[in-house]
């Protein structure tokens, strides 16, 4: 089921939650909506499910206008952040719910429902939990039941809101792999919302980065990681070090910077901002360097340093501890960025982050 | 990690809130003096007359008639309160409309109003020349001096129990359950029956039980509208008062004991039903 979204807007009172979303999702794709809280990603998901309605725009699924359809008729499998399992029903009853509430003409016989539930329980590897109540399940088990309940109705589109948000790290990693397998096995079009970039990049075919109600970038995970399209995406993906530079004749010039290791696409001349990940900056001890180490702490594997540079700029840098044996507070260094992105005079941080 | 053989004094001081002994002691004393002792006295008073006489008084036609009327009218009032109270709680929680807060405050009027005032107002309204009575009279419906009047008075004074029991639970119900049901294809009525009602059922049962219990014991409002004809519209509590005025202490306490027994039985049944409705929370984490 391919999904086409055109110029979707949603306002809550004065706040514009979605400001013109255009998005095309292919049939069978696994797409992540990635963004900080307040970026409108959950609202977009709810609009696709029919739990919220846009103020303007179009939503077409397989050439059908879904805005003319009620949520009940859309057959989306929605998995809620906190699962929303019906507390008074056991696992089997929860999974069977979507089949039992079908109009009498379409409802399968009770035996068929039982068979389908049993098959799903087996597929989701939760056969043993059939007669438990949600209160008796762990977070990861609830997640599986919630997915089972959503899959029971053979959804055209599977939507997951922060599917791993409430789980601890180990369960998260296991379930991530498992969700990918489920997606590949069912072949449904799947969209999930997350604020965790690692999760989005590991799991999704394509990632949609959202910020303040707009789509900032769409692309394959590596594409986005290597080439963030906007300062917002760069900051969100951890390129938190921002250095003012000047581009002259296609070359980057900045005090105390050794850019020989850096390859960047051509950039028009003029003042610009260089975005770097703290871990992508090499440090070369140099008595004439213009950055001075003011703080130094170890996390075991990494050394975290605070550097003061020209024009009162202060930056944070991470480097593997074994490479930083020769660093000490008070020392001056040269920065040698290994990867980064350059943008024309980026908006100041504070404004870009207000959402 | 407290060592197993820690001295008693350090274990005592582990309690976070002080004053357990004092507050618990006061609670139990009060409960004993105000609730338990009177009940025991009542039971003893009833017991001292011996089973044969007890049975004779309990099954006397006038006693039976009074108990039957009280139970029937209380059941009628409770059925009405259950339906209407649920509806009212639903409207108060689910919709926003002008005057909502006023309506919400009005729910408490039956509790705040002295029951005699309520009884007087109701009998004036339902009298053949009252506003409601004048309308009902041509239809052949008589409320005052009939079991209907008794039921109306009982319902009026006990309806807040259902509303106030259901309201907070309905308010706290996570909308995600309903949203989940919608995405699974359930339509509003199905959602109410299968998702919302089971969630509020325990609170609803509490409200209904309290409403019934209050109706059983309602006196002030009922005596104004019932007419109090022996064998016809005489409620059990009134009969107990009449026996007392006749210096028939035994007769009064037998009737009181019967009411007590019914109320306790009711509480037990209600608690069982609540436990049943809440069984899914059993292994709860």
XYZ file of C-alpha atoms in Angstrom:
640
model
C 0.000 0.000 0.000
C 1.715 3.162 -1.125
C 0.999 6.304 0.848
C 0.992 9.789 -0.625
C 0.821 12.828 1.598
C 0.419 16.297 0.073
C 0.805 19.583 1.878
C -0.641 18.359 5.158
C -1.175 21.017 7.844
C -2.392 20.685 11.392
C -2.889 23.416 13.928
C -3.662 23.093 17.647
C -5.018 26.533 18.458
C -2.182 28.945 17.708
C 0.499 26.277 17.383
C 1.254 24.891 13.957
C 2.119 21.274 14.583
C 2.451 20.287 10.940
C 3.375 22.966 8.395
C 2.906 21.428 4.990
C 4.113 17.837 4.898
C 4.820 16.188 1.543
C 5.769 12.547 1.704
C 5.670 9.524 -0.548
C 5.962 6.044 0.937
C 6.262 3.009 -1.281
C 4.412 -0.236 -0.748
C 6.226 -2.593 1.618
C 8.660 0.051 2.797
C 9.826 0.420 6.399
C 10.060 4.110 7.154
C 11.144 5.911 10.312
C 9.822 9.333 11.301
C 12.725 10.745 13.282
C 12.694 13.969 15.228
C 12.829 15.587 18.641
C 9.675 15.816 20.756
C 7.322 18.473 19.448
C 8.395 17.974 15.840
C 4.923 16.724 14.864
C 5.895 13.152 14.054
C 3.293 11.513 16.300
C 0.593 13.873 14.991
C 1.460 12.811 11.450
C 1.208 9.160 12.454
C -2.176 9.734 14.104
C -3.490 11.510 11.020
C -2.521 8.509 8.896
C -4.361 6.257 11.367
C -7.445 8.477 11.421
C -7.079 9.365 15.108
C -6.495 13.008 14.208
C -7.566 15.152 11.260
C -5.515 17.694 9.312
C -6.675 21.262 8.727
C -5.571 21.066 5.092
C -3.837 18.706 2.707
C -4.318 15.276 1.198
C -3.715 11.733 2.311
C -3.995 9.093 -0.383
C -3.347 5.409 0.133
C -3.306 3.190 -2.957
C -5.228 5.894 -4.852
C -7.944 6.035 -2.210
C -8.669 9.269 -0.366
C -8.186 8.284 3.254
C -9.390 11.582 4.633
C -12.853 10.543 3.456
C -12.570 7.334 5.463
C -13.175 6.833 9.153
C -10.438 5.324 11.277
C -12.464 2.115 11.593
C -12.502 1.642 7.814
C -8.811 2.275 7.222
C -7.505 -0.962 8.677
C -4.293 0.420 10.030
C -2.471 -1.540 12.676
C -1.530 1.016 15.314
C 0.873 0.171 18.122
C 0.766 2.743 20.899
C 3.760 3.964 22.805
C 2.429 2.489 26.036
C 0.769 -0.365 24.143
C -2.792 0.430 25.337
C -3.598 -3.256 25.807
C -7.094 -3.726 27.198
C -6.383 -4.473 30.866
C -9.472 -6.618 31.479
C -8.761 -8.951 28.568
C -6.107 -11.635 28.494
C -3.581 -11.882 25.691
C -5.778 -14.020 23.448
C -8.788 -11.754 23.907
C -6.663 -8.701 23.202
C -5.361 -10.150 19.953
C -8.808 -11.390 18.925
C -10.455 -8.007 19.585
C -10.085 -6.646 16.051
C -11.694 -9.802 14.628
C -14.511 -10.001 17.165
C -15.695 -6.439 16.535
C -16.110 -6.961 12.791
C -19.674 -6.672 11.482
C -21.425 -10.042 11.727
C -21.255 -10.578 7.968
C -17.455 -10.338 7.863
C -16.674 -11.819 11.252
C -14.864 -15.166 11.090
C -16.304 -18.091 13.006
C -15.117 -18.374 16.614
C -12.984 -21.404 15.689
C -11.289 -19.474 12.883
C -10.580 -16.588 15.239
C -9.027 -18.986 17.734
C -6.903 -20.518 14.985
C -5.727 -17.138 13.750
C -4.867 -15.985 17.270
C -2.933 -19.202 17.905
C -0.979 -18.705 14.686
C -0.120 -15.132 15.638
C 0.922 -16.143 19.148
C 3.258 -18.660 17.622
C 4.590 -16.226 15.021
C 5.293 -13.639 17.730
C 6.862 -16.288 19.987
C 4.451 -15.689 22.856
C 2.472 -18.954 22.908
C 3.073 -19.350 26.628
C 1.432 -16.034 27.457
C -1.968 -16.744 25.892
C -3.983 -16.619 29.121
C -2.066 -13.900 30.962
C -3.458 -10.457 31.590
C -1.486 -7.376 30.493
C -0.673 -6.532 34.126
C 1.221 -9.825 34.331
C 3.487 -9.136 31.352
C 6.861 -7.430 31.043
C 7.321 -4.423 28.784
C 8.809 -6.440 25.938
C 6.018 -9.016 26.144
C 3.384 -6.280 26.095
C 5.042 -4.851 23.000
C 4.744 -8.200 21.250
C 1.103 -8.583 22.243
C 0.343 -5.049 21.055
C 1.914 -5.844 17.703
C -0.014 -9.120 17.565
C -3.274 -7.286 18.193
C -2.458 -4.842 15.396
C -1.443 -7.601 12.967
C -4.569 -9.670 13.643
C -6.693 -7.452 11.414
C -4.295 -7.870 8.443
C -3.502 -4.169 8.375
C -2.786 -2.426 5.102
C -0.426 -0.125 6.938
C 1.361 -0.770 10.214
C 2.000 2.286 12.382
C 4.134 2.271 15.512
C 4.467 5.196 17.915
C 7.819 5.116 19.734
C 7.685 1.318 19.748
C 10.739 0.857 21.926
C 10.544 4.020 24.004
C 9.490 2.376 27.244
C 11.899 -0.574 27.179
C 15.382 -1.070 28.562
C 18.407 -1.175 26.294
C 18.841 -4.947 25.873
C 15.153 -5.651 25.173
C 15.193 -2.732 22.749
C 17.962 -4.212 20.647
C 16.312 -7.646 20.551
C 12.908 -6.270 19.631
C 14.391 -4.053 16.938
C 15.783 -7.033 15.083
C 12.563 -8.926 15.693
C 10.413 -6.088 14.327
C 12.506 -6.030 11.158
C 11.867 -9.768 10.762
C 8.139 -9.316 11.335
C 8.057 -6.549 8.745
C 9.891 -8.628 6.186
C 7.629 -11.616 6.843
C 4.319 -9.749 6.613
C 5.333 -7.416 3.792
C 3.164 -4.630 5.167
C 3.999 -0.969 4.713
C 5.366 0.111 8.067
C 5.929 3.558 9.559
C 7.375 4.057 13.002
C 8.038 7.159 15.042
C 11.177 7.555 17.108
C 13.437 10.188 18.588
C 16.369 7.773 18.727
C 18.537 8.094 15.613
C 20.341 4.813 16.178
C 16.990 3.035 16.198
C 15.816 4.802 13.049
C 19.052 4.187 11.166
C 19.363 0.544 12.124
C 15.793 -0.437 11.363
C 14.444 1.701 8.540
C 14.777 1.527 4.762
C 14.322 5.259 4.680
C 14.398 7.879 7.379
C 12.271 11.029 7.436
C 13.810 13.657 9.697
C 11.235 16.081 11.094
C 11.707 19.333 12.956
C 9.136 21.881 14.104
C 6.354 20.544 11.889
C 8.371 20.276 8.697
C 10.251 17.523 6.925
C 13.903 18.480 7.039
C 15.310 15.573 5.058
C 14.296 12.237 3.559
C 16.815 9.603 2.629
C 18.512 6.310 3.273
C 20.125 6.146 6.725
C 23.745 6.402 5.497
C 22.881 9.196 3.117
C 21.430 11.263 5.917
C 24.220 10.407 8.315
C 26.930 11.432 5.843
C 25.175 14.414 4.296
C 22.755 16.142 6.626
C 20.773 18.527 4.443
C 20.117 21.324 6.904
C 21.720 22.747 10.048
C 18.781 21.315 11.995
C 19.468 17.778 10.796
C 23.177 18.257 11.392
C 22.624 19.296 14.997
C 20.041 16.569 15.575
C 22.437 13.937 14.265
C 25.115 14.988 16.683
C 27.154 17.489 14.639
C 27.125 19.721 17.662
C 30.407 21.525 17.167
C 29.832 24.663 15.134
C 32.781 26.685 13.908
C 32.543 29.966 12.020
C 34.624 29.770 8.840
C 35.124 31.740 5.654
C 35.065 30.154 2.210
C 37.354 31.869 -0.277
C 37.956 30.524 -3.754
C 36.350 27.199 -2.800
C 38.709 26.765 0.155
C 37.745 26.815 3.814
C 39.740 29.199 5.931
C 39.641 29.327 9.670
C 42.126 29.993 12.404
C 43.652 26.954 14.080
C 42.035 24.465 11.703
C 43.804 21.850 9.607
C 41.258 20.905 6.956
C 43.522 18.663 4.915
C 41.629 15.537 6.019
C 38.237 17.026 5.217
C 36.423 16.491 1.914
C 33.350 18.624 1.436
C 31.191 19.452 -1.558
C 31.860 22.808 -3.221
C 30.476 25.741 -1.347
C 29.923 29.334 -2.501
C 32.338 31.924 -1.182
C 31.523 33.892 1.918
C 31.065 33.349 5.641
C 29.744 29.924 6.581
C 29.449 27.524 9.499
C 31.261 24.230 9.723
C 29.336 21.493 11.597
C 31.357 18.656 13.144
C 30.756 15.669 15.394
C 32.807 15.902 18.596
C 34.281 12.493 17.776
C 35.268 13.451 14.231
C 37.824 16.014 15.312
C 41.461 14.980 15.515
C 43.680 16.885 17.934
C 47.278 17.664 17.024
C 49.370 19.097 19.868
C 50.996 22.200 18.464
C 52.554 25.087 20.423
C 51.242 27.537 17.817
C 47.735 26.051 17.783
C 44.972 28.486 18.601
C 42.803 26.099 20.670
C 43.689 25.553 24.326
C 42.537 22.584 26.440
C 40.640 23.914 29.480
C 38.955 20.768 30.770
C 39.719 17.105 30.370
C 37.790 14.122 31.698
C 37.726 10.432 30.914
C 34.707 8.164 30.383
C 36.939 5.093 30.181
C 36.924 4.566 26.446
C 36.835 8.234 25.562
C 38.492 11.441 26.606
C 36.120 14.373 26.714
C 37.800 17.744 26.303
C 36.678 21.312 26.389
C 38.691 23.638 24.198
C 38.812 27.397 24.044
C 39.548 28.937 20.692
C 39.784 32.263 18.964
C 37.041 34.826 19.569
C 35.922 33.219 22.831
C 34.525 30.154 21.105
C 34.361 27.118 23.341
C 33.845 23.625 21.926
C 33.609 20.080 23.189
C 35.594 17.278 21.590
C 35.780 13.528 22.126
C 38.736 11.397 21.260
C 39.618 7.756 22.000
C 41.659 7.710 25.182
C 44.554 5.809 23.684
C 45.026 8.554 21.078
C 44.966 11.298 23.668
C 47.706 10.074 26.027
C 49.776 13.149 25.255
C 47.043 15.708 25.962
C 46.910 17.811 29.114
C 45.033 20.827 30.428
C 46.605 24.104 29.305
C 48.051 22.644 26.152
C 47.431 24.276 22.776
C 46.293 22.135 19.854
C 45.428 22.256 16.177
C 42.024 20.859 15.106
C 41.983 18.368 12.290
C 38.314 17.601 11.372
C 37.857 14.309 9.558
C 34.218 14.661 8.525
C 31.656 17.395 8.690
C 29.175 19.521 6.845
C 29.211 23.160 5.854
C 26.212 25.466 5.725
C 25.762 29.054 4.787
C 25.647 31.122 7.961
C 23.449 28.859 10.058
C 20.778 30.334 12.267
C 21.861 30.586 15.871
C 21.270 27.438 17.847
C 18.671 28.749 20.239
C 16.276 29.805 17.485
C 16.642 26.658 15.439
C 15.778 24.564 18.463
C 12.684 26.422 19.554
C 9.792 24.351 18.306
C 19.945 -4.770 53.217
C 18.993 -5.024 56.869
C 20.905 -7.663 58.787
C 18.522 -10.370 59.894
C 19.477 -10.012 63.555
C 19.196 -6.221 63.711
C 17.992 -5.042 67.113
C 14.287 -4.370 67.352
C 14.761 -0.667 68.011
C 16.519 0.009 64.696
C 13.889 -1.958 62.826
C 11.164 0.108 64.433
C 12.806 3.339 63.433
C 12.782 2.184 59.790
C 9.136 3.152 59.416
C 9.013 6.255 57.251
C 5.873 7.878 58.667
C 5.729 8.326 62.417
C 2.572 8.056 64.507
C 1.301 4.673 63.378
C 0.483 3.521 66.923
C -1.397 6.673 67.845
C -3.434 7.051 64.675
C -4.257 3.357 64.396
C -5.296 3.279 68.054
C -7.611 6.252 67.642
C -9.100 4.789 64.495
C -9.876 1.467 66.134
C -11.292 3.080 69.291
C -13.568 5.318 67.302
C -14.668 2.480 65.056
C -15.422 0.376 68.131
C -17.406 3.034 69.992
C -19.340 4.503 67.085
C -19.862 1.561 64.756
C -19.159 -1.796 66.327
C -20.726 -1.369 69.781
C -24.127 -0.184 68.530
C -24.262 -3.047 66.085
C -23.382 -5.542 68.830
C -25.959 -4.002 71.132
C -28.551 -4.340 68.395
C -27.674 -7.972 67.817
C -27.798 -8.726 71.546
C -31.123 -6.950 71.916
C -32.537 -9.012 69.086
C -31.009 -12.210 70.465
C -32.402 -11.872 73.973
C -35.972 -12.483 72.811
C -35.189 -15.958 71.532
C -35.489 -17.387 68.022
C -39.157 -18.262 68.155
C -40.312 -14.789 69.051
C -37.764 -13.253 66.690
C -39.174 -15.313 63.863
C -42.739 -14.436 64.844
C -42.038 -10.689 64.761
C -39.993 -10.913 61.574
C -42.708 -12.797 59.710
C -45.632 -10.774 61.025
C -47.651 -9.532 58.044
C -47.009 -5.871 58.765
C -43.241 -6.410 59.084
C -43.142 -8.472 55.922
C -45.153 -5.875 54.018
C -42.864 -3.066 55.200
C -39.696 -4.966 54.284
C -41.075 -5.975 50.925
C -42.059 -2.409 50.097
C -38.681 -1.075 51.193
C -36.753 -3.619 49.153
C -38.907 -3.273 46.051
C -38.852 0.519 46.099
C -35.100 0.561 46.787
C -34.556 -1.817 43.862
C -36.641 0.382 41.573
C -34.770 3.500 42.693
C -31.419 1.768 42.213
C -32.188 0.552 38.700
C -33.147 4.088 37.759
C -30.071 5.546 39.463
C -27.768 3.022 37.811
C -28.928 3.969 34.328
C -29.368 7.675 34.840
C -26.328 8.085 37.088
C -24.078 6.437 34.512
C -25.493 8.674 31.810
C -25.009 11.794 33.917
C -21.423 10.862 34.795
C -20.746 10.231 31.099
C -22.128 13.626 30.086
C -20.194 15.406 32.828
C -16.878 13.763 31.890
C -17.033 13.404 28.130
C -18.532 16.631 26.845
C -17.808 20.312 27.245
C -20.796 22.604 27.328
C -21.725 25.898 28.942
C -22.949 25.419 32.499
C -21.046 22.178 32.963
C -19.559 23.280 36.276
C -22.953 24.382 37.541
C -24.449 21.021 36.601
C -21.554 19.295 38.282
C -22.180 21.253 41.483
C -25.905 20.484 41.334
C -25.190 16.768 41.552
C -24.396 17.229 45.228
C -27.677 18.938 46.086
C -29.440 15.726 47.130
C -26.621 15.140 49.634
C -26.559 18.697 50.911
C -30.307 19.133 51.181
C -31.914 18.078 54.460
C -33.946 15.027 53.503
C -37.109 16.483 55.023
C -36.836 19.450 52.668
C -36.420 17.077 49.746
C -39.442 15.034 50.882
C -41.587 18.128 51.272
C -40.589 19.480 47.846
C -41.183 16.143 46.139
C -44.599 15.615 47.705
C -45.628 19.155 46.711
C -44.540 18.496 43.121
C -46.207 15.120 42.819
C -49.413 15.958 44.691
C -52.470 15.874 42.422
C -52.434 19.681 42.251
C -48.624 19.933 41.961
C -46.705 20.564 38.722
C -45.877 16.938 38.004
C -48.928 15.460 39.688
C -51.280 17.551 37.552
C -49.645 16.156 34.424
C -49.558 12.552 35.615
C -53.040 12.447 37.105
C -54.911 12.436 33.711
C -52.675 9.561 32.599
C -53.854 7.559 35.576
C -50.446 7.611 37.236
C -50.470 8.264 40.929
C -47.152 8.852 42.652
C -47.919 10.297 46.057
C -49.000 7.702 48.647
C -47.867 4.819 46.413
C -44.716 2.735 46.033
C -43.759 5.033 43.141
C -43.550 7.944 45.537
C -41.328 5.918 47.839
C -39.070 5.020 44.906
C -38.903 8.621 43.683
C -37.834 9.885 47.114
C -35.237 7.115 47.466
C -33.848 7.778 44.005
C -33.572 11.500 44.611
C -31.524 11.166 47.764
C -29.172 8.450 46.521
C -28.368 9.293 42.903
C -25.131 11.198 43.655
C -23.548 7.919 44.827
C -23.536 6.452 41.322
C -22.425 9.664 39.622
C -19.652 10.422 42.079
C -18.356 6.854 42.041
C -18.171 6.575 38.248
C -17.045 10.107 37.409
C -13.404 10.010 38.592
C -12.757 6.592 37.067
C -14.179 7.704 33.758
C -12.048 10.834 33.917
C -8.865 8.829 34.487
C -9.569 6.383 31.696
C -6.716 6.633 29.208
C -8.100 7.728 25.806
C -5.535 5.418 24.191
C -7.744 2.402 24.934
C -10.525 3.898 22.885
C -8.147 4.991 20.146
C -6.729 1.482 20.000
C -10.237 0.060 19.700
C -11.048 2.534 16.912
C -8.013 1.527 14.861
C -9.029 -2.093 15.327
C -12.343 -1.296 13.687
C -14.653 -1.017 16.702
C -17.582 1.392 16.504
C -18.599 3.656 19.401
C -21.252 1.430 20.946
C -18.976 -1.618 20.811
C -16.186 0.417 22.368
C -18.442 1.441 25.211
C -19.622 -2.097 25.885
C -16.299 -3.897 25.509
C -13.673 -1.373 26.524
C -15.104 1.447 28.633
C -17.794 -0.303 30.641
C -15.535 -3.130 31.910
C -13.062 -0.490 33.054
C -15.611 1.458 35.081
C -17.576 -1.588 36.236
C -15.964 -1.902 39.708
C -16.614 1.762 40.507
C -20.092 1.483 39.052
C -20.833 -1.472 41.351
C -19.664 0.522 44.358
C -21.931 3.395 43.385
C -24.919 1.137 42.800
C -24.411 -0.696 46.103
C -24.144 2.530 48.059
C -27.195 3.870 46.291
C -29.188 0.762 47.211
C -27.982 0.818 50.808
C -28.893 4.462 51.176
C -32.325 3.798 49.646
C -32.952 0.987 52.138
C -32.342 3.333 55.023
C -33.858 6.508 53.584
C -36.381 7.898 56.008
C -36.735 11.666 55.953
C -37.597 12.149 52.319
C -39.780 9.055 52.077
C -42.174 9.633 54.979
C -43.426 12.882 53.430
C -44.425 11.391 50.109
C -45.342 7.807 51.071
C -48.489 8.423 53.058
C -47.301 5.715 55.459
C -50.352 3.471 55.264
C -49.707 0.271 57.234
C -49.430 -2.758 54.940
C -49.276 -0.515 51.882
C -46.790 2.350 51.906
C -45.083 1.944 55.258
C -41.303 1.561 54.987
C -39.286 -0.628 57.359
C -37.447 2.198 59.129
C -40.752 3.935 59.865
C -42.220 0.724 61.273
C -39.195 0.468 63.571
C -39.872 4.018 64.797
C -43.546 3.190 65.376
C -42.616 0.079 67.383
C -40.246 2.165 69.448
C -42.950 4.719 70.183
C -45.155 1.837 71.327
C -42.343 0.893 73.753
C -41.955 -2.356 71.785
C -38.140 -2.357 71.876
C -37.916 -5.960 70.727
C -40.112 -5.374 67.723
C -38.031 -2.342 66.735
C -34.728 -4.142 67.060
C -35.909 -7.155 65.060
C -36.838 -4.890 62.138
C -33.543 -3.009 62.490
C -31.656 -6.317 62.505
C -33.406 -7.459 59.354
C -32.349 -4.221 57.604
C -28.812 -4.663 58.901
C -28.708 -8.217 57.596
C -29.900 -7.184 54.154
C -27.351 -4.355 54.023
C -24.484 -6.675 55.031
C -25.543 -9.299 52.532
C -25.617 -6.626 49.872
C -22.128 -5.416 50.760
C -20.794 -8.962 50.619
C -22.324 -9.610 47.191
C -21.066 -6.294 45.884
C -17.543 -6.978 47.112
C -17.563 -10.387 45.478
C -18.674 -8.871 42.201
C -15.999 -6.203 42.424
C -13.326 -8.798 43.087
C -14.572 -10.681 40.052
C -14.492 -7.556 37.914
C -10.968 -6.738 39.087
C -9.496 -10.230 38.858
C -7.266 -9.194 35.936
C -5.295 -6.935 38.228
C -4.368 -9.998 40.270
C -0.741 -10.676 39.355
C -0.319 -6.947 38.995
C 3.024 -5.296 38.481
